[in-house]
Short mmCIF file of C-alpha atoms and ligand atoms in Angstrom, two decimals:
data_model
loop_
_atom_site.label_atom_id
_atom_site.label_comp_id
_atom_site.label_asym_id
_atom_site.label_seq_id
_atom_site.Cartn_x
_atom_site.Cartn_y
_atom_site.Cartn_z
CA MET F 851 71.08 -51.80 -13.58
CA THR F 852 69.10 -49.09 -11.99
CA TYR F 853 70.99 -46.00 -13.33
CA LEU F 854 71.54 -45.25 -16.97
CA SER F 855 73.40 -41.98 -17.87
CA LYS F 856 72.34 -39.95 -20.86
CA PRO F 857 74.85 -38.52 -23.42
CA ARG F 858 75.58 -34.96 -22.46
CA LEU F 859 75.90 -33.52 -25.94
CA HIS F 860 72.87 -31.61 -27.32
CA HIS F 861 71.95 -29.60 -30.18
CA PRO F 862 73.48 -26.05 -29.98
CA LYS F 863 70.37 -24.39 -30.98
CA LEU F 864 68.09 -25.85 -28.34
CA PRO F 865 65.84 -23.07 -26.90
CA THR F 866 67.04 -21.67 -23.50
CA ASN F 867 65.19 -20.09 -20.62
CA ALA F 868 65.94 -16.95 -18.60
CA LEU F 869 68.86 -18.79 -16.86
CA GLY F 870 70.25 -19.77 -20.25
CA LEU F 871 69.61 -23.39 -19.51
CA THR F 872 68.00 -25.85 -21.97
CA HIS F 873 65.20 -28.50 -21.35
CA ARG F 874 68.21 -31.06 -21.24
CA ASP F 875 69.52 -29.34 -18.07
CA TYR F 876 66.35 -30.33 -16.19
CA GLU F 877 66.44 -34.01 -17.15
CA GLY F 878 67.69 -36.90 -15.09
CA ALA F 879 68.80 -40.38 -15.95
CA VAL F 880 67.28 -42.61 -18.58
CA SER F 881 64.08 -44.11 -17.10
CA THR F 882 64.00 -47.76 -16.30
CA LEU F 883 60.09 -47.86 -15.88
CA CYS F 884 57.94 -50.05 -18.32
CA ALA F 885 57.80 -48.34 -21.77
CA GLY F 886 54.46 -46.41 -21.76
CA CYS F 887 54.12 -46.00 -18.03
CA GLY F 888 52.20 -42.83 -17.11
CA HIS F 889 54.85 -41.94 -14.59
CA ASP F 890 57.30 -41.17 -17.36
CA SER F 891 54.86 -38.57 -18.86
CA ILE F 892 54.55 -36.86 -15.33
CA SER F 893 58.41 -36.64 -15.10
CA GLY F 894 58.23 -35.08 -18.55
CA ALA F 895 55.71 -32.50 -17.30
CA ILE F 896 57.84 -31.71 -14.16
CA ILE F 897 60.89 -31.19 -16.47
CA GLN F 898 58.88 -28.87 -18.64
CA ALA F 899 57.36 -26.93 -15.79
CA CYS F 900 60.88 -26.37 -14.08
CA PHE F 901 62.33 -25.32 -17.46
CA GLU F 902 59.57 -22.79 -18.14
CA LEU F 903 59.80 -21.37 -14.56
CA SER F 904 63.58 -21.02 -14.96
CA LEU F 905 64.20 -22.68 -11.61
CA PRO F 906 67.75 -23.00 -10.66
CA PRO F 907 68.09 -26.79 -10.53
CA HIS F 908 70.33 -26.52 -7.38
CA ARG F 909 67.46 -24.80 -5.50
CA VAL F 910 64.99 -27.65 -5.99
CA ALA F 911 64.87 -30.58 -3.47
CA LYS F 912 63.08 -33.82 -4.65
CA LEU F 913 62.02 -36.19 -2.01
CA SER F 914 60.05 -39.50 -2.51
CA GLY F 915 59.09 -42.78 -0.72
CA ILE F 916 59.12 -46.25 -2.39
CA GLY F 917 57.36 -47.50 -5.56
CA CYS F 918 57.69 -47.06 -9.26
CA SER F 919 56.36 -43.44 -8.72
CA SER F 920 58.91 -42.86 -6.02
CA LYS F 921 61.77 -43.92 -8.39
CA THR F 922 60.93 -41.17 -10.87
CA PRO F 923 62.89 -38.31 -9.21
CA THR F 924 65.98 -40.09 -10.67
CA TYR F 925 64.60 -39.34 -14.20
CA PHE F 926 64.18 -35.58 -13.80
CA LEU F 927 66.29 -32.68 -12.35
CA GLY F 928 69.48 -34.67 -12.24
CA ALA F 929 71.28 -31.47 -10.86
CA SER F 930 68.99 -30.99 -7.89
CA HIS F 931 68.95 -32.30 -4.31
CA GLY F 932 67.34 -35.71 -4.09
CA PHE F 933 66.32 -38.02 -1.17
CA ASN F 934 64.64 -41.37 -1.69
CA SER F 935 63.28 -42.18 1.77
CA VAL F 936 61.34 -45.14 3.25
CA HIS F 937 57.90 -46.35 2.09
CA GLY F 938 55.32 -43.78 3.15
CA ARG F 939 57.76 -41.60 4.96
CA MET F 940 58.47 -38.90 2.37
CA PRO F 941 56.16 -36.28 4.09
CA SER F 942 58.10 -36.27 7.38
CA VAL F 943 61.46 -36.20 5.64
CA LEU F 944 60.23 -33.35 3.53
CA THR F 945 58.88 -31.53 6.52
CA GLY F 946 62.13 -31.79 8.39
CA ALA F 947 64.30 -30.61 5.40
CA ASN F 948 61.87 -27.71 4.83
CA LEU F 949 62.04 -26.60 8.42
CA ALA F 950 65.83 -26.69 8.25
CA ASN F 951 66.09 -24.77 4.99
CA ARG F 952 63.09 -22.73 3.70
CA ASP F 953 65.22 -21.45 0.76
CA LEU F 954 64.75 -24.56 -1.35
CA ILE F 955 61.77 -25.45 -3.48
CA TYR F 956 60.30 -28.80 -2.23
CA LEU F 957 58.94 -31.32 -4.59
CA GLY F 958 57.43 -34.42 -2.85
CA VAL F 959 56.76 -37.36 -5.23
CA SER F 960 54.70 -40.28 -4.16
CA GLY F 961 52.45 -43.19 -5.22
CA ASP F 962 48.89 -43.98 -4.31
CA GLY F 963 50.23 -46.88 -2.18
CA ASP F 964 52.86 -44.78 -0.73
CA THR F 965 50.46 -41.97 0.29
CA ALA F 966 47.03 -43.58 0.76
CA SER F 967 48.09 -46.74 2.60
CA ILE F 968 51.37 -46.93 4.59
CA GLY F 969 51.95 -43.11 4.43
CA PHE F 970 48.35 -41.91 5.01
CA GLY F 971 49.08 -40.48 8.39
CA GLN F 972 52.25 -38.77 7.24
CA PHE F 973 50.41 -37.30 4.25
CA ALA F 974 47.68 -35.94 6.49
CA HIS F 975 49.93 -34.11 8.89
CA CYS F 976 52.30 -32.63 6.28
CA VAL F 977 49.26 -31.28 4.51
CA ARG F 978 47.41 -29.92 7.53
CA ARG F 979 50.65 -28.17 8.74
CA SER F 980 50.84 -26.19 5.52
CA VAL F 981 54.32 -27.25 4.68
CA ASN F 982 55.31 -25.24 1.62
CA MET F 983 55.70 -27.92 -0.90
CA THR F 984 54.37 -29.36 -4.13
CA TYR F 985 53.22 -32.89 -3.28
CA ILE F 986 52.44 -34.99 -6.47
CA VAL F 987 50.87 -38.38 -6.23
CA GLU F 988 51.33 -40.58 -9.30
CA ASN F 989 48.09 -42.36 -8.90
CA ASN F 990 47.76 -45.60 -10.87
CA GLY F 991 45.25 -47.36 -8.45
CA VAL F 992 47.70 -50.17 -7.86
CA TYR F 993 50.93 -51.24 -6.19
CA GLY F 994 53.02 -51.24 -9.52
CA LEU F 995 56.44 -51.98 -8.02
CA THR F 996 55.14 -55.03 -6.02
CA LYS F 997 53.29 -56.44 -9.12
CA GLY F 998 49.76 -55.26 -9.08
CA GLN F 999 47.90 -55.42 -5.78
CA PHE F 1000 44.89 -53.11 -5.34
CA SER F 1001 45.68 -49.91 -3.65
CA ALA F 1002 43.50 -47.77 -1.36
CA THR F 1003 42.69 -45.47 -4.46
CA SER F 1004 41.37 -48.46 -6.62
CA ASP F 1005 37.64 -47.85 -7.15
CA LYS F 1006 35.03 -50.04 -5.51
CA GLY F 1007 33.98 -52.61 -8.18
CA SER F 1008 36.94 -52.16 -10.53
CA ALA F 1009 38.69 -55.32 -11.66
CA SER F 1010 42.22 -56.38 -11.20
CA LYS F 1011 44.34 -57.67 -14.17
CA LYS F 1012 43.50 -61.37 -13.02
CA GLY F 1013 39.69 -60.39 -12.90
CA VAL F 1014 39.34 -60.02 -9.08
CA THR F 1015 36.76 -57.28 -8.11
CA ASN F 1016 37.82 -54.67 -5.50
CA GLN F 1017 35.38 -54.74 -2.58
CA ASP F 1018 36.76 -51.74 -0.70
CA ALA F 1019 35.69 -48.14 -0.91
CA ALA F 1020 38.42 -45.85 -2.63
CA VAL F 1021 40.28 -43.06 -1.04
CA ASP F 1022 39.77 -39.87 -2.91
CA LEU F 1023 43.16 -38.14 -2.26
CA ALA F 1024 42.15 -34.79 -3.81
CA GLY F 1025 39.00 -34.52 -1.65
CA ILE F 1026 40.89 -35.59 1.48
CA ALA F 1027 43.71 -33.09 0.75
CA ILE F 1028 41.03 -30.25 0.62
CA MET F 1029 39.47 -31.53 3.89
CA LEU F 1030 42.80 -31.67 5.56
CA GLY F 1031 43.60 -28.03 4.77
CA ALA F 1032 45.61 -28.17 1.61
CA THR F 1033 45.54 -24.63 0.17
CA PHE F 1034 46.16 -25.74 -3.48
CA VAL F 1035 44.58 -28.90 -4.80
CA GLY F 1036 44.56 -30.06 -8.42
CA ARG F 1037 43.88 -33.14 -10.16
CA SER F 1038 45.12 -34.09 -13.68
CA PHE F 1039 46.05 -36.94 -16.03
CA SER F 1040 49.56 -37.98 -17.00
CA GLY F 1041 48.43 -37.86 -20.68
CA ASP F 1042 47.29 -34.27 -20.62
CA LYS F 1043 50.48 -32.10 -20.60
CA ALA F 1044 48.64 -29.03 -21.56
CA GLN F 1045 46.62 -29.18 -18.26
CA LEU F 1046 49.41 -30.74 -16.09
CA VAL F 1047 52.50 -28.41 -16.84
CA PRO F 1048 50.68 -25.18 -15.81
CA LEU F 1049 49.23 -26.89 -12.82
CA ILE F 1050 52.64 -28.02 -11.69
CA LYS F 1051 54.01 -24.49 -12.30
CA ALA F 1052 51.19 -22.95 -10.18
CA ALA F 1053 51.61 -25.40 -7.39
CA ILE F 1054 55.43 -24.64 -7.20
CA GLN F 1055 54.53 -20.97 -7.05
CA HIS F 1056 52.03 -21.48 -4.37
CA GLN F 1057 53.17 -20.52 -0.83
CA GLY F 1058 51.79 -23.48 1.23
CA ALA F 1059 50.72 -27.13 0.88
CA ALA F 1060 49.98 -27.75 -2.85
CA PHE F 1061 48.67 -31.16 -3.62
CA LEU F 1062 48.41 -32.69 -7.12
CA ASP F 1063 46.57 -35.96 -7.57
CA VAL F 1064 47.75 -37.12 -11.14
CA ILE F 1065 46.02 -40.12 -12.57
CA SER F 1066 48.87 -42.17 -14.13
CA PRO F 1067 47.91 -45.50 -15.85
CA CYS F 1068 50.11 -48.53 -14.98
CA ILE F 1069 50.30 -50.22 -18.40
CA ALA F 1070 51.78 -53.53 -16.78
CA PHE F 1071 49.14 -54.14 -14.12
CA ASN F 1072 46.17 -51.70 -14.32
CA ASN F 1073 45.35 -50.97 -17.87
CA HIS F 1074 42.60 -53.59 -18.71
CA PRO F 1075 38.88 -53.32 -19.43
CA GLY F 1076 37.23 -53.00 -15.94
CA SER F 1077 39.99 -50.90 -14.43
CA THR F 1078 39.00 -47.25 -13.80
CA LYS F 1079 42.63 -46.04 -13.86
CA SER F 1080 43.22 -47.48 -17.38
CA LEU F 1081 44.12 -45.10 -20.30
CA ASP F 1082 40.81 -45.63 -22.03
CA TYR F 1083 38.70 -45.27 -18.92
CA VAL F 1084 40.52 -41.95 -17.85
CA ARG F 1085 40.17 -40.60 -21.49
CA ASP F 1086 36.49 -41.44 -21.66
CA HIS F 1087 35.54 -40.03 -18.22
CA ASN F 1088 38.01 -37.10 -17.84
CA GLU F 1089 35.92 -33.88 -17.21
CA ALA F 1090 38.31 -30.94 -17.33
CA LEU F 1091 36.97 -28.03 -15.16
CA ASN F 1092 39.55 -25.60 -16.21
CA TYR F 1093 42.92 -25.03 -17.88
CA LEU F 1094 45.47 -22.80 -16.41
CA ASP F 1095 48.09 -20.26 -17.67
CA VAL F 1096 50.61 -19.19 -15.13
CA MET F 1097 52.11 -15.55 -15.37
CA ILE F 1098 55.05 -14.64 -13.22
CA GLY F 1099 56.18 -11.43 -14.80
CA ARG F 1100 57.53 -12.88 -18.01
CA GLU F 1101 56.02 -13.88 -21.28
CA PRO F 1102 52.73 -15.70 -20.55
CA ILE F 1103 52.40 -19.21 -21.92
CA ARG F 1104 49.69 -19.59 -24.58
CA LEU F 1105 46.72 -21.81 -23.94
CA ASP F 1106 45.77 -24.34 -26.56
CA GLN F 1107 42.10 -24.35 -25.25
CA THR F 1108 39.85 -21.67 -26.70
CA SER F 1109 36.40 -22.36 -25.36
CA GLY F 1110 35.09 -21.33 -21.74
CA SER F 1111 35.23 -18.07 -19.80
CA VAL F 1112 38.53 -16.65 -18.38
CA GLU F 1113 39.22 -15.55 -14.82
CA PHE F 1114 42.33 -14.26 -13.09
CA VAL F 1115 43.41 -15.48 -9.74
CA GLU F 1116 46.42 -13.82 -7.95
CA GLN F 1117 48.48 -16.06 -5.63
CA HIS F 1118 50.29 -14.84 -2.47
CA ASP F 1119 53.63 -14.51 -4.28
CA GLY F 1120 52.19 -12.17 -6.93
CA SER F 1121 52.00 -14.78 -9.66
CA VAL F 1122 48.74 -14.65 -11.55
CA LEU F 1123 46.71 -17.69 -12.68
CA LYS F 1124 44.75 -17.35 -15.79
CA LEU F 1125 41.95 -19.75 -15.42
CA ARG F 1126 40.09 -20.96 -18.56
CA LYS F 1127 36.91 -22.29 -16.94
CA LEU F 1128 35.28 -25.10 -18.85
CA ALA F 1129 32.72 -25.59 -16.08
CA PRO F 1130 31.54 -21.92 -15.74
CA ASP F 1131 29.67 -22.58 -12.40
CA PHE F 1132 32.64 -24.18 -10.71
CA ASP F 1133 34.59 -21.68 -8.49
CA PRO F 1134 37.99 -23.22 -7.17
CA THR F 1135 38.22 -20.46 -4.30
CA LYS F 1136 35.03 -22.09 -2.55
CA ARG F 1137 36.29 -24.98 -0.45
CA GLN F 1138 32.97 -26.52 0.59
CA ALA F 1139 31.66 -26.15 -3.02
CA ALA F 1140 34.67 -27.97 -4.31
CA LEU F 1141 34.13 -30.85 -1.94
CA ASP F 1142 30.48 -31.09 -2.89
CA TYR F 1143 31.23 -30.94 -6.53
CA LEU F 1144 34.05 -33.62 -6.11
CA GLN F 1145 31.56 -36.02 -4.38
CA GLU F 1146 28.73 -35.39 -6.88
CA THR F 1147 30.95 -36.00 -9.92
CA GLN F 1148 32.59 -39.14 -8.37
CA ALA F 1149 29.09 -40.58 -7.88
CA ALA F 1150 28.44 -40.01 -11.53
CA GLY F 1151 31.60 -41.95 -12.44
CA GLU F 1152 33.40 -38.92 -13.75
CA ILE F 1153 37.08 -37.93 -13.09
CA VAL F 1154 37.10 -34.20 -12.68
CA THR F 1155 40.56 -32.54 -13.44
CA GLY F 1156 42.00 -29.17 -13.16
CA LEU F 1157 42.48 -26.75 -10.30
CA LEU F 1158 39.93 -27.87 -7.72
CA TYR F 1159 40.66 -25.53 -4.79
CA ILE F 1160 42.93 -22.66 -4.02
CA ASP F 1161 43.28 -20.48 -1.00
CA THR F 1162 44.99 -17.30 -2.42
CA LYS F 1163 45.85 -16.05 1.03
CA ALA F 1164 47.55 -19.19 2.24
CA GLU F 1165 50.42 -18.99 4.73
CA ASP F 1166 52.98 -21.72 5.23
CA LEU F 1167 54.28 -23.55 8.29
CA HIS F 1168 57.31 -21.11 8.71
CA HIS F 1169 54.88 -18.24 9.03
CA LYS F 1170 52.83 -20.12 11.58
CA LEU F 1171 55.92 -21.00 13.68
CA ASN F 1172 57.71 -17.79 13.13
CA THR F 1173 60.85 -19.57 12.22
CA SER F 1174 64.22 -18.20 11.26
CA ARG F 1175 64.65 -16.91 7.73
CA LYS F 1176 68.25 -18.12 7.66
CA PRO F 1177 68.72 -21.84 6.85
CA LEU F 1178 70.15 -23.89 9.70
CA ASN F 1179 73.16 -24.82 7.52
CA ALA F 1180 74.11 -21.02 7.03
CA MET F 1181 74.11 -20.40 10.76
CA HIS F 1182 77.29 -20.21 12.92
CA ASP F 1183 77.75 -21.99 16.23
CA ALA F 1184 76.49 -19.07 18.31
CA GLU F 1185 73.35 -18.88 16.39
CA LEU F 1186 72.66 -22.61 16.49
CA CYS F 1187 73.51 -22.84 20.23
CA PRO F 1188 72.73 -19.65 22.07
CA GLY F 1189 74.35 -20.92 25.26
CA SER F 1190 73.26 -22.06 28.83
CA SER F 1191 72.00 -18.72 29.95
CA ALA F 1192 69.52 -18.54 27.09
CA LEU F 1193 68.40 -22.17 27.76
CA GLU F 1194 67.93 -21.22 31.44
CA GLY F 1195 65.64 -18.32 30.30
CA VAL F 1196 63.63 -20.64 28.24
CA ASN F 1197 63.27 -23.10 31.05
CA ALA F 1198 62.42 -20.31 33.57
CA ALA F 1199 59.65 -19.14 31.23
CA LEU F 1200 58.07 -22.64 31.26
CA ARG F 1201 58.07 -23.03 35.06
C1 LIG Y 1977 57.75 -50.66 4.84
C2 LIG Y 1977 57.52 -51.25 3.57
N1 LIG Y 1977 56.45 -52.01 3.26
C3 LIG Y 1977 56.19 -52.54 2.12
C4 LIG Y 1977 57.03 -52.39 1.09
C5 LIG Y 1977 56.84 -53.02 -0.30
N2 LIG Y 1977 56.42 -52.13 -1.24
C6 LIG Y 1977 57.30 -51.43 -2.10
S1 LIG Y 1977 56.51 -50.45 -3.17
C7 LIG Y 1977 54.99 -50.83 -2.52
C8 LIG Y 1977 53.75 -50.13 -3.12
C9 LIG Y 1977 53.94 -49.09 -4.12
O1 LIG Y 1977 52.90 -48.67 -4.68
P1 LIG Y 1977 52.62 -47.16 -5.09
O2 LIG Y 1977 53.05 -46.29 -4.00
O3 LIG Y 1977 51.25 -46.96 -5.51
O4 LIG Y 1977 53.78 -46.97 -6.22
P2 LIG Y 1977 53.71 -47.40 -7.76
O5 LIG Y 1977 54.65 -48.61 -7.86
O6 LIG Y 1977 52.34 -47.98 -8.06
O7 LIG Y 1977 54.03 -46.27 -8.50
C10 LIG Y 1977 55.09 -51.71 -1.52
C11 LIG Y 1977 53.90 -52.14 -0.78
C12 LIG Y 1977 58.20 -51.57 1.36
N3 LIG Y 1977 59.14 -51.35 0.38
N4 LIG Y 1977 58.41 -51.06 2.57
S1 LIG Y 1978 54.84 -51.55 -13.31
FE1 LIG Y 1978 53.26 -50.14 -13.69
S2 LIG Y 1978 53.83 -48.35 -12.41
FE2 LIG Y 1978 55.67 -49.61 -12.43
S3 LIG Y 1978 56.96 -48.99 -14.24
FE3 LIG Y 1978 55.49 -50.56 -15.00
S4 LIG Y 1978 53.82 -49.46 -15.80
FE4 LIG Y 1978 54.81 -48.03 -14.48
MG1 LIG Y 1979 50.56 -47.03 -7.45
#
């Protein structure tokens, strides 16, 4: 059975958000993933972020590829639009949907296999075209669904469950996303909700290609000593650069971190990110410095997390193409097909 429904009843005093919805209204079906899978924690963080942002569920579109990670949209936002596409093809499906209807909030969910192997080209072009989306990779360094093969994000020298050593260089998706032109890039850990929830909220508010690389241990196939994506390894090597608090004109969420200096970063839509900097010299608005920092810390075996890069003046694909504000499904026939004389005009302009 791949779909388990949840009981609809809930406690009448559950807290509600600005829309009068409870946390339960943002949930999906009961997860069928392995108990303890990091992906389920990410689903929980997405539910929390959407609840706190008071997003109308019917305004969200969730798109995914194939993998345990790509199954997760079934387990959150059950009242939203969803499309489970083909392995590695989520980015092009999301781009098409986004071009057809810019009014929806696009959430792309993928795995390290789905994005860094078969979907690498799709990922690259979706990001460099500044598609307005939140693209989340649930990165466990393994093909979980097909039972534990190394993926392109498995670190060189790390061991598989059967003791085989990975010989190939790892793809750093966060670094590549910055190089490709993503305008909001963060990395986090499925076990750190205090960091992950505000990162997801800020990414959703961002007007452009927002990419989140979320390390998500696979407890079935990649959680042993020698794996650099195991719970213990990530906990021991996690260097948090910063913690966010997102303010969108309502009550700001309190930070549970108390150390570090605070900086305010305003996004294009007017939302303000309160950035508690744990690495005071790191400035996420400097693209080249972010890339250098990522490479230096990676060489030292650290996994840096937090907001890695932000372009506060980002503009998305619709702005670049000057597309219609009106979704295609809201246009009538005459708008969708302006007739042969208009077509002749276009053709004449190209001669
Ligand atoms: C075109 C195609 N090739 C290969 C597969 C087999 N396949 C299914 S999921 C998967 C890898 C999934 O890995 P990842 O994206 O990391 O997700 P995870 O299960 O680890 O969350 C592969 C190779 C497929 N379904 N379709
Ligand atoms: S195989 Fe791994 S990735 Fe898949 S559900 Fe189990 S723990 Fe999660
Ligand atoms: Mg994987």
